[in-house]
Coordinates of C-alpha atoms in Angstrom, one line a residue:
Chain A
X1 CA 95.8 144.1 54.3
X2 CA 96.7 141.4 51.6
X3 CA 94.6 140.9 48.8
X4 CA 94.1 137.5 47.3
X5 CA 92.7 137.8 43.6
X6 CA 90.4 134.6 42.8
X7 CA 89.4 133.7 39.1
X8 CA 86.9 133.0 37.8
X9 CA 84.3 134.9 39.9
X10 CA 81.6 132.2 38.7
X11 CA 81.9 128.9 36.5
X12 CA 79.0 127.2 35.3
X13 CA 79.9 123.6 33.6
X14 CA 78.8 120.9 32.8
X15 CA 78.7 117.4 34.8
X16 CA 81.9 115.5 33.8
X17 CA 83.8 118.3 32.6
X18 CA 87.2 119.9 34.0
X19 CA 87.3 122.5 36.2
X20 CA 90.0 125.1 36.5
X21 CA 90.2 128.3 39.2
X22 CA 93.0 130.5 40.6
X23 CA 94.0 132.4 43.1
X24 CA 97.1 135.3 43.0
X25 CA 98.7 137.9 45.4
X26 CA 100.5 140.6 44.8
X27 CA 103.1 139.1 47.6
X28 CA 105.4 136.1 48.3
X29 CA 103.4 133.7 50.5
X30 CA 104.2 130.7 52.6
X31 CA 101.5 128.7 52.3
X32 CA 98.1 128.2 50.0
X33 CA 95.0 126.5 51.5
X34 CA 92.0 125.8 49.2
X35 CA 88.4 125.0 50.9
X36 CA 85.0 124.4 49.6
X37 CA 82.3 125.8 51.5
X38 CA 78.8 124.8 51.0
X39 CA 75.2 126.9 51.5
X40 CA 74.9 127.3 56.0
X41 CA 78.1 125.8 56.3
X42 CA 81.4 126.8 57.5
X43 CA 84.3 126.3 54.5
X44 CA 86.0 122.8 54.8
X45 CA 89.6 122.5 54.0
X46 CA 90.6 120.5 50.8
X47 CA 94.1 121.1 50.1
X48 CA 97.1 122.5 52.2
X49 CA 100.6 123.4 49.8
X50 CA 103.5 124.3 51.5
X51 CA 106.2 124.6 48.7
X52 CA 106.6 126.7 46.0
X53 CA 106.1 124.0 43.1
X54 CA 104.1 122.0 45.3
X55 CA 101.8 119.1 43.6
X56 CA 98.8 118.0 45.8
X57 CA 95.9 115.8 45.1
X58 CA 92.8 114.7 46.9
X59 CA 90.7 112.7 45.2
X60 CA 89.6 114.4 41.4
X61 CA 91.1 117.4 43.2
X62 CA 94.7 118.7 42.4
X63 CA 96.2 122.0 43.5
X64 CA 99.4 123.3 42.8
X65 CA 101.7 126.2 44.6
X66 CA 102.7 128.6 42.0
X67 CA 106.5 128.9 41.5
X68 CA 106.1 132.4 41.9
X69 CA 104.3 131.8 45.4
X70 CA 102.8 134.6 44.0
X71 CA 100.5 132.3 42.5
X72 CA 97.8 128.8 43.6
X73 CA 95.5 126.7 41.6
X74 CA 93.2 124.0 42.0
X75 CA 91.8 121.7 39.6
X76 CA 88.9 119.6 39.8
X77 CA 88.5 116.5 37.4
X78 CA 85.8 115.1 35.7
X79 CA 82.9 117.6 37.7
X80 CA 80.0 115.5 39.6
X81 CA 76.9 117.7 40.8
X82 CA 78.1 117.6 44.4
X83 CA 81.2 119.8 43.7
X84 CA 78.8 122.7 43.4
X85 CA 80.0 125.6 46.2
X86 CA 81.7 128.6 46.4
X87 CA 85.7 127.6 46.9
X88 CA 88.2 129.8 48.6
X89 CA 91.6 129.8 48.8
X90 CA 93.7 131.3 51.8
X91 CA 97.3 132.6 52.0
X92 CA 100.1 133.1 54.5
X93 CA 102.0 135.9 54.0
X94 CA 106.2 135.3 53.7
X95 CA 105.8 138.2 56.6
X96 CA 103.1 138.1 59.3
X97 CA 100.9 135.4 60.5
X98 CA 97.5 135.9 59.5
X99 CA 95.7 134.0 56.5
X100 CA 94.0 135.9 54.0
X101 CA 90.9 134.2 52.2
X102 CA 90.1 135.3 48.4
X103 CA 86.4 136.2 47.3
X104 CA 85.8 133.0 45.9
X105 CA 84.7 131.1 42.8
X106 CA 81.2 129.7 42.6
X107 CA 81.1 126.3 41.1
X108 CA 77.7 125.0 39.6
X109 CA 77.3 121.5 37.6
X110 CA 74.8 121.0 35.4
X111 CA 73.8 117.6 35.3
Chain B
X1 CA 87.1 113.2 66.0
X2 CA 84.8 116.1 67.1
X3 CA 84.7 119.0 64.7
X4 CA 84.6 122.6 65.4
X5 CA 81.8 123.3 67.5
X6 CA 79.9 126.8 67.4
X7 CA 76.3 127.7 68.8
X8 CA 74.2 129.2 68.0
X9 CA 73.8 128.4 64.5
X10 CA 71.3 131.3 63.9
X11 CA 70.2 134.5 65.8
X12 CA 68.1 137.5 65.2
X13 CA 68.2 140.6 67.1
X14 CA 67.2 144.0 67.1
X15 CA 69.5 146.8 66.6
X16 CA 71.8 148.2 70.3
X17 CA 70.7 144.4 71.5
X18 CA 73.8 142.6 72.6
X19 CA 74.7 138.8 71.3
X20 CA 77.5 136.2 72.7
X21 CA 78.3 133.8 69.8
X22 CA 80.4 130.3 71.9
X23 CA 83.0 128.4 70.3
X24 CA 84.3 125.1 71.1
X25 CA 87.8 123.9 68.8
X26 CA 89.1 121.1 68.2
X27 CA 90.4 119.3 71.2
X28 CA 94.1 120.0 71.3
X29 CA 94.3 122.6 68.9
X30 CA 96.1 125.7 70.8
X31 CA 95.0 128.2 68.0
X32 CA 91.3 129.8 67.9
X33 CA 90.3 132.4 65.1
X34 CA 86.9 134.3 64.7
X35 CA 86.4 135.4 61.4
X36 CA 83.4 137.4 59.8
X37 CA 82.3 136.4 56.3
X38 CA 79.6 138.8 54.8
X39 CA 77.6 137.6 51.9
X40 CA 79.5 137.0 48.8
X41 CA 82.9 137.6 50.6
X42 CA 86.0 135.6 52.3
X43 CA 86.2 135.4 55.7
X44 CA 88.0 138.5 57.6
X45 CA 90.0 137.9 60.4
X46 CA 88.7 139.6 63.7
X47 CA 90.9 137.6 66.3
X48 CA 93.7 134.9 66.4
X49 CA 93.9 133.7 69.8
X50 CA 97.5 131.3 71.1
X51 CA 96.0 129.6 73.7
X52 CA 94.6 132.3 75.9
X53 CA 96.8 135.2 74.7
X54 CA 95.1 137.3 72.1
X55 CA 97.8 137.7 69.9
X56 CA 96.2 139.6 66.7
X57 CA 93.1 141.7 67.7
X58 CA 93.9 144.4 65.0
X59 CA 90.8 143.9 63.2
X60 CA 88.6 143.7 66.0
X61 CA 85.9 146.5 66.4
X62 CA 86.9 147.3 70.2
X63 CA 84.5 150.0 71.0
X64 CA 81.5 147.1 70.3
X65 CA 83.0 143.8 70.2
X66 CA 84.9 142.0 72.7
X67 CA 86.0 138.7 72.7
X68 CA 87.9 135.7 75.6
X69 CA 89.3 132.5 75.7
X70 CA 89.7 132.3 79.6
X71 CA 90.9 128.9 79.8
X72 CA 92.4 128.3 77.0
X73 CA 90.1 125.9 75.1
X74 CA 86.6 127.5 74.6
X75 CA 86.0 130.8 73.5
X76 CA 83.1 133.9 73.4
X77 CA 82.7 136.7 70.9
X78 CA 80.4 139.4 71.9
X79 CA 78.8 142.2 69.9
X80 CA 77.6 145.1 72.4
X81 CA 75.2 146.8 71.2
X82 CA 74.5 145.5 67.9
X83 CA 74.4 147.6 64.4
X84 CA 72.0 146.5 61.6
X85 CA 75.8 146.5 59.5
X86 CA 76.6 143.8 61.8
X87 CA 74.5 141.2 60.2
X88 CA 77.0 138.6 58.7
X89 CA 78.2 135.2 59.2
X90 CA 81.0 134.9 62.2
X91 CA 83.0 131.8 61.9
X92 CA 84.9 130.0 64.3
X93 CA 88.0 128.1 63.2
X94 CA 91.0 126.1 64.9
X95 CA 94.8 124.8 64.2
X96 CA 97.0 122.7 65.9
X97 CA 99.5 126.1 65.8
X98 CA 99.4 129.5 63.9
X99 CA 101.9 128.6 61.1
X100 CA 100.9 124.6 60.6
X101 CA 98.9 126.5 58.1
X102 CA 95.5 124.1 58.6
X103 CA 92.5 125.6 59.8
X104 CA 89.1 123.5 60.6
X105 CA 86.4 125.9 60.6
X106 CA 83.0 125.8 62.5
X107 CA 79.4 125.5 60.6
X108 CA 79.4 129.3 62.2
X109 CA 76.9 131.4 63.5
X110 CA 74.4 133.5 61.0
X111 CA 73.5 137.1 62.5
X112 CA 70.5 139.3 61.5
X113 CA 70.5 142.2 62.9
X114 CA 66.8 143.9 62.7

């Protein structure tokens, strides 16, 4: 199956400080989905792009699709302690109709 | 609006037991997905369901799990018997259609099998 490459595996920052992760595939796909799931919870969606070039923001969260469509990232703005999880992107294939979720990037803030 | 609704939340078995996780989606939403998510991992697909049809069961261990969605709305996964590899999360998640592209995911159900 498709394999969805995230980066970095783990960030450790600082509260207050920028936060930058991606997410890349070795395919064209349709549409990037980024979600934030927390410790005994099920991931929650954040952010749905569904053009290449796409510019979404939710809150201190932006995420952009990669003009590639190779390519997704997600930027979070001025970190507060309860961004801390593990944040996943997803990916629909240009061909088929099954997402495919990355491996994640742990977020901790230091306060 | 209700969430995704899955129960139970945790269960521990012993090994060639069997287990029914129950999922409940979002009302309207004609797309139902259980995925498995082990430990440091993304969730995996196991089954897409379109309404009752099971459209993409590729994934799906057949010889030990089974899954339905008899009516369309509600849905069971079963494991039958159990294998201590088994032990993961399984997640149940819902769309309003396969290609709308947003998926609301249950808290999902934790499995330990001993």
């Amino acid at each position: 199956g498709q394999q969805l490459n995230q980066s970095p595996q783990s960030m450790f920052i600082q509260e207050g400080e920028d936060v930058s992760m991606n997410c890349t595939s070795s395919s064209i796909f349709n549409t990037w989905l980024w979600y934030k799931q927390e410790p005994g919870e099920g991931p929650v969606l954040l952010i749905a792009l569904y053009k290449a070039g796409e510019l979404t923001s939710n809150g201190r969260l932006t995420a952009q699709f990669g003009i590639t469509r190779k390519d997704s990232f997600l930027n979070i703005s001025a970190s507060i302690p309860s961004d801390v999880g593990i944040y996943f992107c997803a990916g629909l294939p240009n061909t088929g109709n099954q997402f495919y979720f990355g491996t994640g990037t742990s977020l901790t803030v230091i306060p | 609006e209700a969430g995704v609704v899955q129960s139970p939340r945790y269960k521990i078995i012993e090994k060639k037991q069997p287990v029914a996780f129950w999922c409940n989606p979002i009302s309207g939403h004609n797309t139902l997905y259980w995925y498995l998510q082990n430990l440091g991992q993304g969730p995996e697909l196991l089954i897409r369901y379109e309404n009752e049809e099971a459209v993409d069961d590729s994934q799906l261990p057949k010889d030990r799990f089974s899954a339905e969605r008899l009516k369309g709305v509600d849905s069971t996964l079963k494991i039958q018997p159990a294998e201590l590899g088994d032990s993961a999360v399984y997640l149940c998640a819902s769309s309003a259609g396969t290609r709308s592209g947003e998926q609301y995911f249950g808290p999902g159900t934790r499995l330990t099998v001993t």
